CSV table of C-alpha atoms in Angstrom, one decimal:
chain,number,residue,atom,x,y,z
A,1,MET,CA,0.0,0.0,0.0
A,2,LEU,CA,1.4,3.4,-1.0
A,3,ASP,CA,2.1,5.9,1.8
A,4,ARG,CA,0.2,8.9,0.7
A,5,ASN,CA,1.7,11.0,3.5
A,6,PRO,CA,5.5,10.7,3.1
A,7,PRO,CA,7.7,12.5,5.6
A,8,THR,CA,8.1,16.2,4.7
A,9,THR,CA,11.5,17.8,4.2
A,10,SER,CA,12.1,21.4,5.0
A,11,PRO,CA,13.4,23.6,2.1
A,12,THR,CA,16.6,24.2,4.0
A,13,GLU,CA,17.3,20.4,4.3
A,14,ALA,CA,16.4,19.7,0.7
A,15,ALA,CA,18.7,22.5,-0.5
A,16,SER,CA,21.6,21.1,1.5
A,17,ARG,CA,21.4,17.8,-0.5
A,18,ARG,CA,21.2,19.4,-4.0
A,19,VAL,CA,24.2,19.0,-6.2
A,20,PHE,CA,25.0,21.8,-8.6
A,21,ARG,CA,27.3,21.2,-11.5
A,22,SER,CA,29.4,24.0,-12.9
A,23,LYS,CA,31.6,23.9,-16.0
A,24,VAL,CA,34.2,25.9,-14.2
A,25,ASP,CA,34.6,23.1,-11.7
A,26,HIS,CA,35.6,20.8,-14.5
A,27,LEU,CA,37.9,23.1,-16.5
A,28,ARG,CA,40.7,21.1,-18.2
A,29,PRO,CA,44.2,22.5,-17.9
A,30,THR,CA,45.6,23.5,-21.3
A,31,TYR,CA,49.0,24.7,-22.3
A,32,GLY,CA,50.5,27.1,-24.8
A,33,PHE,CA,54.1,27.5,-25.8
A,34,GLU,CA,54.9,29.9,-22.9
A,35,ASP,CA,53.6,27.3,-20.4
A,36,VAL,CA,56.0,24.5,-21.2
A,37,SER,CA,59.6,23.6,-21.7
A,38,LEU,CA,61.5,20.6,-23.2
A,39,ALA,CA,63.5,18.5,-20.8
A,40,PRO,CA,66.9,17.1,-21.7
A,41,GLY,CA,67.3,13.4,-21.5
A,42,VAL,CA,70.1,10.9,-21.4
A,43,ASN,CA,71.5,11.3,-24.9
A,44,THR,CA,72.6,14.1,-27.2
A,45,VAL,CA,73.5,13.9,-30.9
A,46,GLU,CA,75.6,16.0,-33.3
A,47,PRO,CA,73.5,18.6,-35.0
A,48,SER,CA,74.8,17.5,-38.3
A,49,ASP,CA,73.3,14.1,-37.7
A,50,VAL,CA,69.8,15.4,-37.2
A,51,ASP,CA,67.5,14.5,-40.2
A,52,LEU,CA,64.6,16.9,-40.7
A,53,SER,CA,63.4,15.4,-44.0
A,54,GLN,CA,60.1,13.6,-44.5
A,55,SER,CA,57.5,12.8,-47.1
A,56,PHE,CA,54.5,15.0,-46.6
A,57,ALA,CA,51.4,13.9,-48.5
A,58,GLY,CA,53.7,12.5,-51.2
A,59,ILE,CA,55.8,15.7,-51.3
A,60,PRO,CA,59.4,15.4,-50.2
A,61,LEU,CA,60.4,18.1,-47.6
A,62,ASP,CA,64.0,18.7,-46.4
A,63,VAL,CA,62.7,20.9,-43.6
A,64,PRO,CA,59.3,20.7,-41.8
A,65,ILE,CA,58.3,24.3,-42.8
A,66,ILE,CA,55.1,25.1,-44.7
A,67,ALA,CA,54.2,28.6,-45.6
A,68,ALA,CA,50.7,29.7,-44.8
A,69,ALA,CA,48.1,30.3,-47.5
A,70,MET,CA,48.1,34.1,-46.9
A,71,ASP,CA,48.3,36.7,-49.6
A,72,ALA,CA,51.1,38.6,-47.8
A,73,VAL,CA,53.2,35.5,-47.6
A,74,VAL,CA,52.8,33.3,-50.7
A,75,ASP,CA,53.0,34.0,-54.4
A,76,ALA,CA,54.8,32.0,-57.1
A,77,ARG,CA,58.1,33.7,-56.5
A,78,PHE,CA,58.0,32.9,-52.8
A,79,ALA,CA,56.9,29.3,-53.4
A,80,GLY,CA,60.0,28.8,-55.6
A,81,ALA,CA,62.3,30.3,-53.0
A,82,LEU,CA,61.0,28.2,-50.2
A,83,ALA,CA,61.1,25.0,-52.3
A,84,ARG,CA,64.8,25.6,-53.0
A,85,LEU,CA,65.3,25.8,-49.2
A,86,GLY,CA,63.4,22.5,-48.7
A,87,GLY,CA,60.0,23.7,-47.6
A,88,LEU,CA,56.5,24.0,-49.1
A,89,ALA,CA,54.3,27.0,-49.8
A,90,VAL,CA,50.5,26.9,-50.0
A,91,LEU,CA,48.7,29.4,-52.3
A,92,ASN,CA,45.4,30.9,-51.3
A,93,LEU,CA,42.9,30.2,-54.1
A,94,GLU,CA,40.5,32.9,-52.9
A,95,GLY,CA,43.1,35.6,-52.5
A,96,VAL,CA,44.3,38.4,-54.8
A,97,GLN,CA,46.5,36.1,-56.8
A,98,ALA,CA,43.4,34.5,-58.2
A,99,ARG,CA,41.4,37.8,-58.6
A,100,TYR,CA,43.8,40.1,-60.4
A,101,ASP,CA,46.1,39.9,-63.4
A,102,ASP,CA,48.5,42.2,-61.5
A,103,PRO,CA,48.2,41.3,-57.8
A,104,ASP,CA,51.4,43.2,-56.9
A,105,ALA,CA,49.6,46.5,-57.4
A,106,VAL,CA,46.8,45.5,-55.1
A,107,LEU,CA,49.3,44.2,-52.5
A,108,ALA,CA,51.3,47.4,-52.6
A,109,ARG,CA,48.1,49.5,-51.9
A,110,ILE,CA,47.2,47.3,-49.0
A,111,ALA,CA,50.7,47.4,-47.5
A,112,SER,CA,50.9,51.2,-47.8
A,113,ALA,CA,47.3,52.0,-46.6
A,114,PRO,CA,46.9,53.9,-43.4
A,115,ASP,CA,45.6,51.9,-40.4
A,116,GLU,CA,42.3,53.7,-40.3
A,117,GLY,CA,41.4,52.9,-43.9
A,118,VAL,CA,42.9,49.4,-44.4
A,119,ARG,CA,39.7,47.4,-43.5
A,120,ASP,CA,37.6,49.0,-46.2
A,121,LEU,CA,40.5,48.6,-48.7
A,122,LEU,CA,40.7,44.9,-47.9
A,123,ALA,CA,37.0,44.5,-48.4
A,124,GLU,CA,37.2,46.3,-51.7
A,125,ALA,CA,40.2,44.2,-52.9
A,126,TYR,CA,38.5,40.9,-52.1
A,127,ALA,CA,35.2,41.9,-53.8
A,128,ALA,CA,36.6,41.1,-57.3
A,129,PRO,CA,35.6,37.6,-58.4
A,130,VAL,CA,38.0,34.6,-58.4
A,131,ARG,CA,38.9,33.7,-61.9
A,132,GLU,CA,39.7,30.1,-62.9
A,133,GLU,CA,42.1,31.1,-65.6
A,134,LEU,CA,44.2,32.9,-63.0
A,135,ILE,CA,44.2,29.9,-60.8
A,136,ALA,CA,45.6,27.8,-63.7
A,137,ARG,CA,48.1,30.5,-64.4
A,138,ARG,CA,49.4,30.7,-60.8
A,139,ILE,CA,49.7,26.9,-60.6
A,140,GLU,CA,51.8,27.0,-63.8
A,141,GLU,CA,53.9,29.8,-62.4
A,142,ILE,CA,54.5,27.9,-59.1
A,143,ARG,CA,55.7,24.8,-61.0
A,144,ALA,CA,57.8,26.9,-63.3
A,145,ALA,CA,59.5,28.4,-60.2
A,146,GLY,CA,60.6,25.0,-59.2
A,147,SER,CA,58.0,24.1,-56.5
A,148,ARG,CA,55.3,21.6,-56.1
A,149,ALA,CA,51.9,23.3,-56.3
A,150,ALA,CA,50.0,23.2,-53.1
A,151,VAL,CA,46.7,25.2,-53.0
A,152,ALA,CA,44.1,26.0,-50.4
A,153,ALA,CA,40.4,27.0,-50.4
A,154,THR,CA,37.5,27.1,-48.0
A,155,PRO,CA,35.0,24.2,-47.9
A,156,ALA,CA,32.4,26.3,-49.8
A,157,ALA,CA,34.9,26.8,-52.7
A,158,ALA,CA,36.6,23.4,-52.6
A,159,ARG,CA,34.0,21.6,-54.6
A,160,ARG,CA,34.3,24.1,-57.4
A,161,PHE,CA,38.1,24.5,-57.5
A,162,GLY,CA,39.3,21.1,-56.4
A,163,PRO,CA,38.9,19.1,-59.6
A,164,PHE,CA,40.0,22.1,-61.6
A,165,CYS,CA,43.2,22.5,-59.7
A,166,ALA,CA,44.0,18.8,-60.1
A,167,GLU,CA,43.4,19.0,-63.8
A,168,HIS,CA,45.8,21.9,-64.1
A,169,GLY,CA,48.8,20.4,-62.2
A,170,ALA,CA,48.2,21.0,-58.5
A,171,ASP,CA,50.0,18.4,-56.2
A,172,LEU,CA,48.1,19.0,-53.0
A,173,PHE,CA,44.7,20.5,-52.1
A,174,LEU,CA,44.1,22.0,-48.6
A,175,VAL,CA,40.5,22.4,-47.5
A,176,GLN,CA,41.0,25.1,-44.8
A,177,SER,CA,38.5,26.8,-42.7
A,178,GLN,CA,38.4,28.6,-39.3
A,179,VAL,CA,37.2,25.4,-37.6
A,180,SER,CA,37.1,22.1,-39.5
A,181,SER,CA,34.7,19.4,-38.3
A,182,ALA,CA,33.7,15.9,-39.5
A,183,ARG,CA,30.2,17.0,-40.2
A,184,HIS,CA,29.0,20.5,-41.1
A,185,LEU,CA,25.3,21.3,-40.7
A,186,ALA,CA,23.7,23.9,-42.9
A,187,SER,CA,20.1,24.6,-44.0
A,188,GLY,CA,20.7,27.1,-46.7
A,189,TYR,CA,23.1,25.1,-48.9
A,190,ASP,CA,24.6,21.7,-49.5
A,191,PRO,CA,27.8,21.5,-47.4
A,192,LEU,CA,30.9,19.8,-48.6
A,193,GLU,CA,31.0,16.0,-47.9
A,194,LEU,CA,34.7,15.5,-47.2
A,195,ALA,CA,34.6,11.7,-47.6
A,196,ASP,CA,33.1,12.1,-51.1
A,197,PHE,CA,35.5,14.9,-52.0
A,198,THR,CA,38.6,13.0,-51.0
A,199,ARG,CA,37.3,9.9,-52.9
A,200,PHE,CA,36.9,11.6,-56.2
A,201,MET,CA,39.8,14.0,-56.0
A,202,PRO,CA,42.8,12.6,-58.0
A,203,ILE,CA,45.3,14.4,-55.8
A,204,PRO,CA,45.8,14.3,-52.0
A,205,VAL,CA,43.5,16.4,-49.8
A,206,ALA,CA,44.6,17.9,-46.5
A,207,VAL,CA,42.2,19.4,-44.0
A,208,GLY,CA,42.3,22.2,-41.4
A,209,ASN,CA,41.9,23.6,-38.9
A,210,THR,CA,40.9,21.7,-35.8
A,211,THR,CA,42.0,21.4,-32.1
A,212,ASN,CA,39.9,18.4,-31.3
A,213,ALA,CA,41.1,14.8,-31.2
A,214,GLU,CA,37.8,13.2,-32.1
A,215,ALA,CA,37.2,15.6,-35.0
A,216,ALA,CA,40.7,15.0,-36.2
A,217,PHE,CA,40.2,11.2,-36.1
A,218,ALA,CA,37.0,11.5,-38.1
A,219,LEU,CA,38.8,13.7,-40.7
A,220,MET,CA,41.4,11.0,-41.1
A,221,GLU,CA,38.7,8.4,-41.5
A,222,GLN,CA,37.2,10.6,-44.3
A,223,GLY,CA,40.4,10.5,-46.2
A,224,ALA,CA,42.5,13.6,-45.1
A,225,VAL,CA,46.2,13.1,-45.9
A,226,ALA,CA,47.2,15.7,-43.3
A,227,VAL,CA,45.4,17.6,-40.5
A,228,PHE,CA,46.2,21.2,-39.7
A,229,VAL,CA,45.9,22.3,-36.0
A,230,GLY,CA,45.2,25.7,-34.7
A,231,VAL,CA,42.3,28.0,-34.1
A,232,GLY,CA,43.2,31.6,-33.6
A,233,PRO,CA,46.9,31.6,-32.5
A,234,GLY,CA,48.3,33.4,-35.5
A,235,ALA,CA,49.7,36.9,-35.1
A,236,ALA,CA,47.3,38.4,-37.7
A,237,CYS,CA,44.2,36.5,-36.5
A,238,THR,CA,41.7,37.9,-34.0
A,239,THR,CA,39.3,34.9,-33.8
A,240,ARG,CA,40.0,34.3,-30.1
A,241,GLU,CA,39.1,37.9,-29.2
A,242,VAL,CA,36.1,38.2,-31.6
A,243,LEU,CA,34.6,34.8,-31.2
A,244,GLY,CA,36.1,33.5,-27.9
A,245,ILE,CA,37.2,30.3,-29.6
A,246,GLY,CA,40.6,28.5,-29.3
A,247,VAL,CA,42.7,26.0,-27.5
A,248,PRO,CA,46.4,26.7,-26.7
A,249,GLN,CA,48.6,25.2,-29.3
A,250,VAL,CA,50.7,22.7,-27.2
A,251,THR,CA,47.5,21.1,-25.9
A,252,ALA,CA,45.7,21.2,-29.3
A,253,VAL,CA,48.7,19.7,-31.2
A,254,SER,CA,49.1,17.0,-28.5
A,255,ASP,CA,45.4,16.0,-28.6
A,256,VAL,CA,45.4,15.8,-32.4
A,257,ALA,CA,48.7,13.9,-32.5
A,258,GLY,CA,47.1,11.4,-30.1
A,259,ALA,CA,44.3,10.9,-32.6
A,260,ARG,CA,46.9,10.4,-35.4
A,261,ASP,CA,48.7,7.7,-33.4
A,262,ALA,CA,45.5,5.9,-32.6
A,263,TYR,CA,44.4,6.1,-36.3
A,264,PHE,CA,47.8,4.7,-37.3
A,265,ILE,CA,47.5,1.8,-34.9
A,266,GLU,CA,44.0,1.0,-36.2
A,267,THR,CA,44.7,1.4,-40.0
A,268,GLY,CA,48.4,1.4,-40.6
A,269,ARG,CA,48.0,4.8,-42.4
A,270,TYR,CA,50.1,7.7,-41.0
A,271,VAL,CA,48.5,11.1,-41.3
A,272,PRO,CA,50.9,14.0,-40.6
A,273,VAL,CA,49.8,16.7,-38.2
A,274,VAL,CA,50.7,20.3,-38.9
A,275,ALA,CA,50.9,23.0,-36.2
A,276,ASP,CA,49.4,26.1,-37.8
A,277,GLY,CA,50.0,29.5,-36.1
A,278,GLY,CA,51.4,30.9,-32.9
A,279,MET,CA,55.1,30.2,-33.6
A,280,ARG,CA,57.6,33.0,-34.0
A,281,ARG,CA,60.8,31.6,-32.5
A,282,GLY,CA,62.8,28.5,-33.1
A,283,GLY,CA,62.0,27.3,-29.5
A,284,GLU,CA,58.3,27.4,-30.3
A,285,ILE,CA,58.8,25.4,-33.4
A,286,ALA,CA,60.7,22.8,-31.4
A,287,LYS,CA,57.9,22.7,-28.8
A,288,ALA,CA,55.3,22.2,-31.5
A,289,ILE,CA,57.1,19.2,-32.9
A,290,ALA,CA,57.8,17.8,-29.4
A,291,ALA,CA,54.0,18.1,-28.8
A,292,GLY,CA,53.4,15.8,-31.8
A,293,ALA,CA,53.5,17.9,-34.9
A,294,ASP,CA,55.2,16.6,-38.0
A,295,ALA,CA,55.6,20.0,-39.6
A,296,VAL,CA,54.7,23.6,-38.8
A,297,MET,CA,52.8,26.2,-40.9
A,298,LEU,CA,54.2,29.7,-40.5
A,299,GLY,CA,52.7,33.0,-41.6
A,300,SER,CA,54.0,36.2,-40.1
A,301,PRO,CA,57.6,35.0,-39.5
A,302,LEU,CA,57.9,34.3,-43.2
A,303,ALA,CA,56.1,37.5,-44.1
A,304,ARG,CA,59.3,39.2,-42.9
A,305,ALA,CA,61.3,37.8,-45.8
A,306,GLU,CA,62.4,40.0,-48.7
A,307,GLU,CA,60.7,37.5,-51.0
A,308,ALA,CA,57.3,37.8,-49.4
A,309,PRO,CA,54.8,39.8,-51.4
A,310,GLY,CA,53.3,41.6,-48.4
A,311,ARG,CA,56.1,44.2,-48.2
A,312,GLY,CA,56.6,43.9,-44.5
A,313,THR,CA,52.9,43.5,-43.6
A,314,ASN,CA,50.6,40.6,-43.1
A,315,TRP,CA,46.9,40.0,-42.6
A,316,GLY,CA,44.5,37.2,-41.9
A,317,MET,CA,42.2,35.8,-44.5
A,318,ALA,CA,39.1,36.7,-42.5
A,319,ALA,CA,40.2,40.4,-42.5
A,320,PRO,CA,38.2,41.4,-45.6
A,321,SER,CA,34.9,40.9,-43.9
A,322,LEU,CA,33.0,44.2,-43.5
A,323,THR,CA,30.6,42.9,-40.8
A,324,LEU,CA,32.9,40.7,-38.6
A,325,PRO,CA,36.6,40.8,-39.4
A,326,ARG,CA,38.6,38.2,-37.6
A,327,GLY,CA,41.9,39.2,-38.9
A,328,THR,CA,43.9,42.4,-38.9
A,329,ARG,CA,46.7,43.8,-41.0
A,330,ILE,CA,49.9,43.9,-38.9
A,331,ARG,CA,53.3,45.4,-39.7
A,332,VAL,CA,56.0,42.7,-39.3
A,333,GLY,CA,58.7,44.6,-41.1
A,334,THR,CA,61.2,43.2,-43.6
A,335,LEU,CA,64.0,41.4,-41.8
A,336,GLY,CA,66.1,39.9,-44.7
A,337,SER,CA,66.2,37.0,-47.1
A,338,LEU,CA,64.1,33.9,-46.5
A,339,GLU,CA,67.3,32.0,-46.3
A,340,ARG,CA,68.5,34.1,-43.4
A,341,ILE,CA,65.2,33.7,-41.6
A,342,LEU,CA,65.3,29.9,-41.9
A,343,PHE,CA,69.0,29.2,-41.8
A,344,GLY,CA,70.8,32.3,-40.6
A,345,PRO,CA,73.1,33.8,-39.8
A,346,ALA,CA,71.0,35.2,-37.0
A,347,HIS,CA,71.5,38.8,-35.9
A,348,ALA,CA,68.8,38.8,-33.2
A,349,THR,CA,69.0,37.0,-29.9
A,350,ASP,CA,65.3,36.3,-29.4
A,351,GLY,CA,65.2,33.1,-31.6
A,352,SER,CA,63.3,34.8,-34.5
A,353,GLU,CA,66.0,34.1,-37.0
A,354,ASN,CA,67.7,30.9,-38.1
A,355,LEU,CA,64.5,29.0,-37.3
A,356,VAL,CA,65.6,25.7,-38.8
A,357,GLY,CA,69.1,26.0,-37.2
A,358,ALA,CA,67.4,26.4,-33.8
A,359,LEU,CA,65.2,23.4,-34.3
A,360,ARG,CA,68.2,21.3,-35.4
A,361,GLN,CA,70.2,22.4,-32.3
A,362,SER,CA,67.2,21.8,-30.0
A,363,MET,CA,66.8,18.3,-31.4
A,364,ALA,CA,70.5,17.5,-31.0
A,365,ALA,CA,70.5,18.7,-27.4
A,366,LEU,CA,67.5,16.5,-26.7
A,367,GLY,CA,69.0,13.4,-28.4
A,368,ALA,CA,66.4,13.4,-31.2
A,369,ARG,CA,67.8,12.5,-34.6
A,370,THR,CA,64.5,12.5,-36.5
A,371,ILE,CA,61.1,14.3,-36.3
A,372,ARG,CA,59.5,11.1,-34.9
A,373,GLU,CA,62.2,10.9,-32.1
A,374,MET,CA,61.6,14.6,-31.3
A,375,GLN,CA,57.9,13.8,-30.7
A,376,GLN,CA,59.0,11.5,-27.9
A,377,VAL,CA,61.0,13.9,-25.8
A,378,GLU,CA,59.7,15.0,-22.4
A,379,ILE,CA,57.6,18.2,-22.0
A,380,VAL,CA,57.4,19.8,-18.6
A,381,HIS,CA,55.0,22.5,-17.2
A,382,ALA,CA,57.3,25.5,-16.8
A,383,PRO,CA,55.5,28.8,-17.0
A,384,SER,CA,58.5,30.8,-15.7
A,385,VAL,CA,61.2,29.1,-17.9
A,386,GLN,CA,61.5,32.1,-20.2
A,387,THR,CA,62.0,34.6,-17.3
A,388,GLU,CA,63.9,32.5,-14.7
A,389,GLY,CA,67.2,34.2,-14.1
A,390,LYS,CA,66.7,36.7,-17.0
A,391,SER,CA,66.1,39.9,-15.1
A,392,TRP,CA,69.0,41.7,-16.7
A,393,GLN,CA,67.8,40.7,-20.2
A,394,GLN,CA,64.3,41.9,-19.3
A,395,ARG,CA,65.6,45.3,-18.2
A,396,GLY,CA,67.7,45.5,-21.4
A,397,ARG,CA,64.7,45.0,-23.6
């Protein structure tokens, strides 16, 4: 028989037994480059014995350096220069190179525009339509400069430009968006189905960007030959401020690298991970690879090269938006030749020059002869490692 008069509980007693769950109580610690350091181990090796080469999506690289698909960084001339130094440049298919017969004139206007007028100028420059004949011409120019042709487009444009680029000699197609996911929901249009796209594309398809291990694993399952990692860490990107989205790069790269390793164990197919953004110094590149990256994508550090088309400036691809720009033009200055930036000799003491030399020296000191061995070195939480004992340096700066 049911008890229709159960014991009563006072509001005070009931409240004392309630359990409230707060997201803040379950915050996951995450780490950026400034939070960690690399710990020396038992062995060291000679720097000359360090091997930085790899096959990236079928493209041989002598150094793990990829130039970002940014208009101020990559054109055909720059792609050829980087290829001669052992790296790879990615051309933005939706940038000025594919909109204008003479993109240099447009780039010069953007570089020289006053700060208060540059946003409108960017919007105007990117209002011109993308022309397929210019895409074909740029691919031909890149190959004539001695480089493999790697190109990038947003998911909305990938279906249109992907097969066209493959037919005209592209070697790698990067589907790149602010946040890449395994499944995109949209009611107003038919979103790109990555699995179908990678299946019918006759050239390798890489995908970015993500910070999530589960999403990265799904992208690999759908045929991605490489996964790019990073949401908002770039110097010219303001996504983290405007949208509040992002995961510090060391944690993001480590999470996605874990997905890569799990996928390799299950399938036997190795999918390279590329740390994209947030690296300005050699030490940060070393930390990115130690966190699990196979290569790094650089924008602003390479925009400082004499060969870069941005004339000492750089801007994010989301900057042209009139309603919600998530990138800004920044002045990075022109430091010197691309070779000096990557291989020295360095004239600065902050690690922003001779990036490849710094990576090689770091690997040698940690006993890592290859990229894969560098991914196994110990990383420690050390938020004060850059300032410990450096008070005189800090005052001097």
